[in-house]
Coordinates of C-alpha atoms in Angstrom, one line a residue:
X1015 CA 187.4 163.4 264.5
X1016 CA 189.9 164.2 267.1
X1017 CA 193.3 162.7 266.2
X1018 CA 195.1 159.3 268.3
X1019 CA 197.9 158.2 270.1
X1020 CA 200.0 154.9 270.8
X1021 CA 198.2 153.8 274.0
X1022 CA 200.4 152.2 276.7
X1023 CA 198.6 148.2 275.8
X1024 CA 198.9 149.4 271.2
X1025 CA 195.4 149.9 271.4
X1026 CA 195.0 154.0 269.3
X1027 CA 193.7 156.6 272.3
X1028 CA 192.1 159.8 271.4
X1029 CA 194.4 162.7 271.6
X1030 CA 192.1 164.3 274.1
X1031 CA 192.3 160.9 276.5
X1032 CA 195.4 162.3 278.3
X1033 CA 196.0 162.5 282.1
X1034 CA 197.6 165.4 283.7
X1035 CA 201.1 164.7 284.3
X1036 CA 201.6 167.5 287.0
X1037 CA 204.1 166.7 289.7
X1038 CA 201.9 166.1 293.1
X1039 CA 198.3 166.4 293.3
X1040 CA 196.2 167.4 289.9
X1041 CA 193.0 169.9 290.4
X1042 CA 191.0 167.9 288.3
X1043 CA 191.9 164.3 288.8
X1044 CA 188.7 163.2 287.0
X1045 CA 189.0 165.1 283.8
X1046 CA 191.1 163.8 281.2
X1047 CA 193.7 166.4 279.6
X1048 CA 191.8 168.2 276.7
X1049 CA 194.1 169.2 274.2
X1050 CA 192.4 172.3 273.4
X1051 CA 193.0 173.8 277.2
X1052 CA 196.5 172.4 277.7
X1053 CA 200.0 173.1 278.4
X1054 CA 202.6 170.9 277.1
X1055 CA 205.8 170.7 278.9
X1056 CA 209.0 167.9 277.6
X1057 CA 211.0 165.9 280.5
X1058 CA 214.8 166.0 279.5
X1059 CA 214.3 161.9 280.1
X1060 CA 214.0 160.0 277.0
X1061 CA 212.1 157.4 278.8
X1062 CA 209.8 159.5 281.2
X1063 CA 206.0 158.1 280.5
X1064 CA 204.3 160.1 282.5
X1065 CA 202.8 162.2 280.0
X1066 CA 203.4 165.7 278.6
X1067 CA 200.5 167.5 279.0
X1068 CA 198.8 168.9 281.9
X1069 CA 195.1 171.3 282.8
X1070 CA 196.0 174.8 282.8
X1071 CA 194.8 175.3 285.8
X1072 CA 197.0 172.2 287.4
X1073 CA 200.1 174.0 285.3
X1074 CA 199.3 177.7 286.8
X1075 CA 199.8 176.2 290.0
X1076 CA 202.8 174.2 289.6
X1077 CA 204.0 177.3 287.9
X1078 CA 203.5 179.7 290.7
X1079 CA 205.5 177.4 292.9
X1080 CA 208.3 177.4 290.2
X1081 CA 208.2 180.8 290.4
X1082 CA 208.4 181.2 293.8
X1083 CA 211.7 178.8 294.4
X1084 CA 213.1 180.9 291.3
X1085 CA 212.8 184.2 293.6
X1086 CA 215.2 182.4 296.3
X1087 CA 217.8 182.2 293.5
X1088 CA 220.9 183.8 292.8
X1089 CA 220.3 186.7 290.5
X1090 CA 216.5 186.1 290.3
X1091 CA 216.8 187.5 293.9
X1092 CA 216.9 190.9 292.4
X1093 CA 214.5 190.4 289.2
X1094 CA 211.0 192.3 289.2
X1095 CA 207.8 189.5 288.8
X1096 CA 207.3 189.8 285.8
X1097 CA 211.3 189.5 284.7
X1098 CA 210.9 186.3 286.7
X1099 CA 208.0 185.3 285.0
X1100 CA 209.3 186.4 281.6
X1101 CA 212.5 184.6 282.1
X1102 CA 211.7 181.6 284.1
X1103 CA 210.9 178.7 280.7
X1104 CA 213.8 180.3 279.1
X1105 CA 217.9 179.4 279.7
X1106 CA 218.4 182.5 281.8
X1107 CA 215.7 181.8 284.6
X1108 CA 215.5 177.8 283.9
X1109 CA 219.0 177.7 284.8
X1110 CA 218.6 178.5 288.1
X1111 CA 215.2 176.9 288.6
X1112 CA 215.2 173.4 286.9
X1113 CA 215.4 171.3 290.9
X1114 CA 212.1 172.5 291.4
X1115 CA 210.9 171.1 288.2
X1116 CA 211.0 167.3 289.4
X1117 CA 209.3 165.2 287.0
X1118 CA 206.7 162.2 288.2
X1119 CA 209.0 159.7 286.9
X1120 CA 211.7 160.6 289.4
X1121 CA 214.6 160.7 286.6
X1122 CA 214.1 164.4 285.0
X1123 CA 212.9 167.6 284.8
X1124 CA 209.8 169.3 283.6
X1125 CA 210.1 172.4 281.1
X1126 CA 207.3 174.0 279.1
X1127 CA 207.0 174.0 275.8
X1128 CA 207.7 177.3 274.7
X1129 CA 207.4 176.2 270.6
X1130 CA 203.8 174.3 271.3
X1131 CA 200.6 176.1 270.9
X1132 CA 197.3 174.1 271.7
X1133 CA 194.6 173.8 268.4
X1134 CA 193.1 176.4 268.0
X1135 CA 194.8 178.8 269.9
X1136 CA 195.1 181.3 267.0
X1137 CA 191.4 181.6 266.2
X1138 CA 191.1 182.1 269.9
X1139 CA 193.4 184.7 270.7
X1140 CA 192.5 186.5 267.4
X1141 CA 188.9 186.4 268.8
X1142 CA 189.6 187.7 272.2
X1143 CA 191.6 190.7 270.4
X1144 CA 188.1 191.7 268.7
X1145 CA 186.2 191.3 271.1
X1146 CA 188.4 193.8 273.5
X1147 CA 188.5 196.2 270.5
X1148 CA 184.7 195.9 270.7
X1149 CA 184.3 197.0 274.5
X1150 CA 187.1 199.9 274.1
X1151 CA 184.7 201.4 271.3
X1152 CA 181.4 202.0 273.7
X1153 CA 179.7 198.9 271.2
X1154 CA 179.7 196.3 274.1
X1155 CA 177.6 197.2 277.6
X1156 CA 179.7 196.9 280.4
X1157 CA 179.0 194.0 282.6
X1158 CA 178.8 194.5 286.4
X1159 CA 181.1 192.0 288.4
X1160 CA 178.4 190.7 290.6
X1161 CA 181.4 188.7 292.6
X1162 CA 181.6 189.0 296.3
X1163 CA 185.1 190.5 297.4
X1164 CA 186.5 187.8 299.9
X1165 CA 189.0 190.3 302.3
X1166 CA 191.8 188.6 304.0
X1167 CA 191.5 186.8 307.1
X1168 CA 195.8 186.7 308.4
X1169 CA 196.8 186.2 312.3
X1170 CA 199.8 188.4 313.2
X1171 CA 202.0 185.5 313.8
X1172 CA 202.4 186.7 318.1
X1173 CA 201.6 184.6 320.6
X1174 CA 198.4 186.5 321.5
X1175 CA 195.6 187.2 319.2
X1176 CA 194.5 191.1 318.6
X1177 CA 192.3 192.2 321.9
X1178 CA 189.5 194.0 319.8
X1179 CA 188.9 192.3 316.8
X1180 CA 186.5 195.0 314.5
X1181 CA 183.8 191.8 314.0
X1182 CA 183.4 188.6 314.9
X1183 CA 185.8 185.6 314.4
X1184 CA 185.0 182.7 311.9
X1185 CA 185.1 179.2 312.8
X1186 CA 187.6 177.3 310.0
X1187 CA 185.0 174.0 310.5
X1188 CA 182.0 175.7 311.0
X1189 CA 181.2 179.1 309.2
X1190 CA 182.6 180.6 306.4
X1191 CA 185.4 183.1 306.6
X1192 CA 185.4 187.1 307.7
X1193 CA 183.8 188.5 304.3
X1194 CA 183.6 185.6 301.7
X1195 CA 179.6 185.2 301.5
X1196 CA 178.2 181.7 300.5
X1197 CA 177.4 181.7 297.1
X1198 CA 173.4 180.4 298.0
X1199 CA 171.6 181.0 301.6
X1200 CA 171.7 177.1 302.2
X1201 CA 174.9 176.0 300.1
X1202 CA 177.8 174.8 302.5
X1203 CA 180.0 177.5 303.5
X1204 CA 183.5 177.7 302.4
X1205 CA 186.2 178.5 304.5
X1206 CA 188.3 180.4 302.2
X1207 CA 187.4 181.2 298.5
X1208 CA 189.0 179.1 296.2
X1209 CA 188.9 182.6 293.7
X1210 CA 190.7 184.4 296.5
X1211 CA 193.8 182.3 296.3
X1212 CA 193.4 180.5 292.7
X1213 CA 196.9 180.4 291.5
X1214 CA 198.8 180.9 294.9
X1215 CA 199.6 177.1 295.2
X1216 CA 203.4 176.2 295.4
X1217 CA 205.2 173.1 293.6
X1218 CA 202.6 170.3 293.0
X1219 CA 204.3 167.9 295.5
X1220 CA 202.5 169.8 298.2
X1221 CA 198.9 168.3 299.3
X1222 CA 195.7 170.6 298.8
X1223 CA 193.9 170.6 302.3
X1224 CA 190.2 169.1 301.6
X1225 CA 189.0 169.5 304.8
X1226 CA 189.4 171.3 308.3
X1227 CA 188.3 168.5 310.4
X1228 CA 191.8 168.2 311.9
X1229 CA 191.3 171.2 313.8
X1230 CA 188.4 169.8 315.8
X1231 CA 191.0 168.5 318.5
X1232 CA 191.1 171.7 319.2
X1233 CA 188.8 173.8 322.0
X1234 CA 185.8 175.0 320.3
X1235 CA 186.7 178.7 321.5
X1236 CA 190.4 178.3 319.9
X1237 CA 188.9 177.6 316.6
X1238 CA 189.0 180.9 315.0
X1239 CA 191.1 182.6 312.6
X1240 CA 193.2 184.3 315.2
X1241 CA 194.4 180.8 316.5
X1242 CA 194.3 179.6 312.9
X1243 CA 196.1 181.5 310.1
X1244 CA 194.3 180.8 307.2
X1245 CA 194.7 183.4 305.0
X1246 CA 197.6 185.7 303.1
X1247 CA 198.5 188.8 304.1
X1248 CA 200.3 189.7 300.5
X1249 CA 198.0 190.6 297.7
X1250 CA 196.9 187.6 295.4
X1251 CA 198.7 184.7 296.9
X1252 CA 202.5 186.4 297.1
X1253 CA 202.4 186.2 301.2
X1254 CA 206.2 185.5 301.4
X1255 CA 206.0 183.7 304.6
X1256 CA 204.3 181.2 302.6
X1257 CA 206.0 181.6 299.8
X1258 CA 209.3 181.0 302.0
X1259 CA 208.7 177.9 303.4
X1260 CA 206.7 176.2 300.2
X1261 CA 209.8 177.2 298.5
X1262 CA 212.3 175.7 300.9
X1263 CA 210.5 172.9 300.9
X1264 CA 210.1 172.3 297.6
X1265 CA 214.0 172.8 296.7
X1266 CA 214.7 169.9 299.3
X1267 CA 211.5 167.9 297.6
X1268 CA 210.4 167.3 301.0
X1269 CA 206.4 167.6 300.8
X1270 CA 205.9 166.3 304.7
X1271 CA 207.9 167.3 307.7
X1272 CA 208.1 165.3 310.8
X1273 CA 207.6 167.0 314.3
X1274 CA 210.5 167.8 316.5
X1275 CA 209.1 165.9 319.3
X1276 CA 206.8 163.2 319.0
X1277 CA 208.4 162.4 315.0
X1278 CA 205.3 162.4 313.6
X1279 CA 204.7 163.0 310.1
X1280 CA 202.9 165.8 309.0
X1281 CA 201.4 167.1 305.3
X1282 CA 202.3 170.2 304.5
X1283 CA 199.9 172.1 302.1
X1284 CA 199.7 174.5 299.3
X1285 CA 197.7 177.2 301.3
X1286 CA 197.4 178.3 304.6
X1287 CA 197.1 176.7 307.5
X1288 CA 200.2 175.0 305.9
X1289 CA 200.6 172.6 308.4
X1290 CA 199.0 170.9 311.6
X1291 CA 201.1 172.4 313.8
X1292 CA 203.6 175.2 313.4
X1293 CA 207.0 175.9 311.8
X1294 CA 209.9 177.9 313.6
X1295 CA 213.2 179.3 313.0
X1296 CA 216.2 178.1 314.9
X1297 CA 219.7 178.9 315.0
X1298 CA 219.9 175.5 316.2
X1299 CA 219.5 171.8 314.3
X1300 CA 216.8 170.4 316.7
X1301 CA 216.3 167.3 314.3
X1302 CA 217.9 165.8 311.4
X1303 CA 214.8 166.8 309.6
X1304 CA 215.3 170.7 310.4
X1305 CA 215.7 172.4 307.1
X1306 CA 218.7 174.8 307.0
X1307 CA 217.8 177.8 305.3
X1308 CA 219.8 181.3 305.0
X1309 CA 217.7 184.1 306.5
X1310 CA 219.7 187.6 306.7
X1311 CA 222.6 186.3 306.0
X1312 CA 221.9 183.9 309.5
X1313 CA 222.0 180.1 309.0
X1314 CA 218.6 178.8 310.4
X1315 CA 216.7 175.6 310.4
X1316 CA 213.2 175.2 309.2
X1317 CA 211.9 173.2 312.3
X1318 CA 208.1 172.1 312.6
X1319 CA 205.6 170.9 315.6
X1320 CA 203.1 169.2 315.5
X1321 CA 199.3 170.5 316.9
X1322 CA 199.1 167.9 319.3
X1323 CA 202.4 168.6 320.9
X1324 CA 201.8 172.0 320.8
X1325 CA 198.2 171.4 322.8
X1326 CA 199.7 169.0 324.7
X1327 CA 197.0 166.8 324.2
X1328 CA 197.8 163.7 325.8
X1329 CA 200.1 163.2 329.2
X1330 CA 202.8 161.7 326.6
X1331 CA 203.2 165.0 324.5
X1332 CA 203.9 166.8 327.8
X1333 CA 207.5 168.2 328.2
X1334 CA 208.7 169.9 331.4
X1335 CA 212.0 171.8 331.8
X1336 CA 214.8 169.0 333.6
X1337 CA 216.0 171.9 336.0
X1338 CA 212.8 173.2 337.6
X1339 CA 210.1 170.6 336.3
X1340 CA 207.2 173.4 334.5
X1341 CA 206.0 172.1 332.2
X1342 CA 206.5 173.9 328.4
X1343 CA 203.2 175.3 326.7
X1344 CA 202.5 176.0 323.2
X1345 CA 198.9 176.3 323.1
X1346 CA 198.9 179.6 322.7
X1347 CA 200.8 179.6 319.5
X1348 CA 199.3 180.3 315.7
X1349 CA 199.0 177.5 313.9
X1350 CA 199.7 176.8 310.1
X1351 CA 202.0 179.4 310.0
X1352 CA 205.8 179.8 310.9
X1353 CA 207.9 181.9 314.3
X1354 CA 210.8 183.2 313.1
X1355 CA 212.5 182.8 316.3
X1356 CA 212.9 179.5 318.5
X1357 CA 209.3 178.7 320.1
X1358 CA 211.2 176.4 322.8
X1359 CA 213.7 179.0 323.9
X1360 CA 211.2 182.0 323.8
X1361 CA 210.5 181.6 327.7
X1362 CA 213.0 180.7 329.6
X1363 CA 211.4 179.4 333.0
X1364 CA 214.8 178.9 335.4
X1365 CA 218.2 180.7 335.4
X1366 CA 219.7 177.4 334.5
X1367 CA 218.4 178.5 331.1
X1368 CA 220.2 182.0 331.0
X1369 CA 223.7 180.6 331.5
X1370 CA 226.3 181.0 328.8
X1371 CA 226.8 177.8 326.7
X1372 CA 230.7 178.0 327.1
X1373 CA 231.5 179.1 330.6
X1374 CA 228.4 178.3 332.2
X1375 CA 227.9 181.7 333.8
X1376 CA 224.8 183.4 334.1
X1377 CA 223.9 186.4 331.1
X1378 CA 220.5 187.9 332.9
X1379 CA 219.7 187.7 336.4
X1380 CA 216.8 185.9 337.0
X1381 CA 214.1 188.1 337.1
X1382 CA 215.4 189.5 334.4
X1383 CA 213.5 189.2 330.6
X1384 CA 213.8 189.8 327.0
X1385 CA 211.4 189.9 323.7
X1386 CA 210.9 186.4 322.7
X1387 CA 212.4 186.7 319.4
X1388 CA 215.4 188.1 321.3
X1389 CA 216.7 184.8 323.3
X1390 CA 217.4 183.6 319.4
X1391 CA 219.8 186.2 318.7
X1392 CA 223.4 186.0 319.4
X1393 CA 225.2 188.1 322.2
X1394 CA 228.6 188.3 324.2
X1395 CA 228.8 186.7 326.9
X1396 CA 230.4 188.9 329.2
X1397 CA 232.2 186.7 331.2
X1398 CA 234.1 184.4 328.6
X1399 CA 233.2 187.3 325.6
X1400 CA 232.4 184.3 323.4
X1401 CA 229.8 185.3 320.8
X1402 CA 226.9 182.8 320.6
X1403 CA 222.9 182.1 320.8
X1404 CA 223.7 181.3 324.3
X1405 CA 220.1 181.3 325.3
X1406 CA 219.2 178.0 322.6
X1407 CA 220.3 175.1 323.9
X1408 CA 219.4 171.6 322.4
X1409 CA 215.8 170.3 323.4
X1410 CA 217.1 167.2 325.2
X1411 CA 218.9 169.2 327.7
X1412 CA 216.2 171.6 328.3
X1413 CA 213.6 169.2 328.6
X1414 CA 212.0 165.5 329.6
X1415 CA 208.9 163.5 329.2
X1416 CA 209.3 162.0 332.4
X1417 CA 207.9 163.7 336.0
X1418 CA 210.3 162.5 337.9
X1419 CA 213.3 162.7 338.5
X1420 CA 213.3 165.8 337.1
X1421 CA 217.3 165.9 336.2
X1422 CA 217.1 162.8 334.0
X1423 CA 217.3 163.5 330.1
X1424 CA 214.7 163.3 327.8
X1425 CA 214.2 159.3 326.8

């Protein structure tokens, strides 16, 4: 008879009754907490009640993205994976790690139990030992892994898709991706396996995406993994682009990010595409939302857009430049992913935009053009010789949502 527990109302619940007490969204939100497959972690506040135990799978997660703010840390920076991993539930890594250990009660922190060992464990582990001995001997056939290899499906992160792609692109809403083959002939196909990335989740405030359907505002012919980035590039999970901006985010606890120009909140997810839009690096604070972040030794800001701003998929999203009235374009970005230069400054349409931002001289002469990453870098200005990212200027002096006049700011 499994043992009880105080119940919330006195009434004695089963020790194997217990929710999952992960921080943001639990795998199995159906299944109760069985002690036997648990981890238990303690909250450093004597009156947290919500729980201390959580699915290992739900805890693997949560750990991963632990893990991943830990390698933005200090002297973690230069640790190996496994001295992170080996160090992370002890003083040394905990240390630096503990504000992305937010527990659901808002008031503490979450820290595993190092000294806790679920029932059974033991017998368990003594039984896996045999049973390895077993194979190494020659007394156990070897088992073929009959498990279809799932290859990774990753964009480039440029503005224009590879011209000759070796095979067919995958619809994200219709078809399953490059190389992961439906398990039956007329099961529903998955867009990305689940085995593929299993484990690669950040901190549990982020959202797991059920569902592509989002993406159907888009052109049938842009939905494809080119326009789409829905896969890592690193190997099992560790693409650090991801990693980067789940771990940012999850230092500030900021699960949603707002768009930088219509304010609209977005989810962002565990796993690629990360958001419904795009995120970009700027040297300068667009929003109050923008998340400054230290990249090379440059202070940045984290900066997000939303899908239908980027599409511009109704006459209100539409911004045009207040000098020469084109109208700015970001359809042909990747979504779910993140630019690590300015996406607004990358194509300067009028020289009014290659003047200096402290003597107001021109830097290039018109016809004149640089990388797009370049026009986020800082330069001379060799008129005034002031050093500066001359060619980023604020998006309500660049731009308006009204046609006319032209001049006016942006509302």
């Amino acid at each position: 008879m499994a043992p009880r527990r105080q119940g919330a109302t006195g009434e004695r619940e089963p020790e194997d009754a217990r929710g999952c007490c992960v921080p943001g969204e639990c795998l199995r939100p159906r299944e109760s907490v069985r002690i036997e497959d648990a981890v238990r972690v303690l909250c450093n506040n004597d009156t947290c009640s919500s729980g201390r135990y959580m699915h290992r799978e739900c805890f693997e997660q949560w750990e991963a993205g632990v893990l991943a703010y830990l390698k933005s840390c200090g002297r973690a920076r230069s640790w190996s994976e496994r001295q992170r991993h080996q160090n992370l539930w002890t003083k040394k890594g905990y240390d630096l790690a503990f504000k992305a250990c937010g527990c659901r009660c808002g008031r503490g922190h979450l820290k595993k139990d190092l000294d806790w060992a679920p029932p059974g464990a033991v017998v368990r582990a003594e039984e896996e030992k045999k049973r390895r001995r077993r194979a190494r001997s020659g007394r156990t056939p070897a088992v073929a892994d009959g498990r279809t290899r799932a290859f990774s499906l990753s964009s480039s992160g440029s503005c224009s898709p590879p011209s000759a792609p070796s095979e067919p692109s995958a619809s994200p809403t219709h078809a399953p991706a490059h190389g992961v083959t439906p398990a039956k002939r007329n099961s529903k196909p998955e867009i990305v396996s689940d085995r593929v990335r299993a484990g690669a989740g950040a901190n549990g405030i982020f959202s797991r995406r059920l569902d592509f359907s989002t993406f159907n505002l888009l052109p049938k012919h842009k939905v494809n993994s080119y326009q789409i980035k829905i896969e890592d590039e690193g190997n099992h999970g560790n693409d650090e682009t991801r990693l980067f901006i789940l771990s940012t985010l999850a230092g500030q606890h900021k699960p949603r990010v707002s768009c930088a120009l219509c304010k609209e909140t977005l989810h962002v997810f565990d796993r690629y595409p990360l958001v419904d839009g795009t995120f970009f690096l700027s040297p300068l604070q667009h929003t109050s939302s923008a998340v400054e972040v230290k990249v090379e030794g440059r202070t940045q800001y984290l900066t997000c857009v939303c899908m239908g701003c980027l599409e511009r998929c109704d006459p209100e999203r539409t911004i045009r430049c207040r000098f020469c009235g084109q109208k700015w374009d970001g359809s042909s970005l990747v979504l779910g992913t993140m630019y690590s230069y300015d996406i607004f400054m990358a194509t300067p349409c009028c020289a009014e935009r290659l003047k200096c931002n402290s003597c107001y001289k021109p830097l290039l002469h018109p016809q004149q053009r640089l990388n797009y990453s370049d026009y986020s870098h800082p330069l001379t200005c060799p008129h005034c010789r002031v050093l500066d990212t001359h060619f980023v200027k604020p998006i309500a002096y660049c731009f308006t949502k009204r046609a006319f006049p032209v001049y006016q700011q942006w509302p």
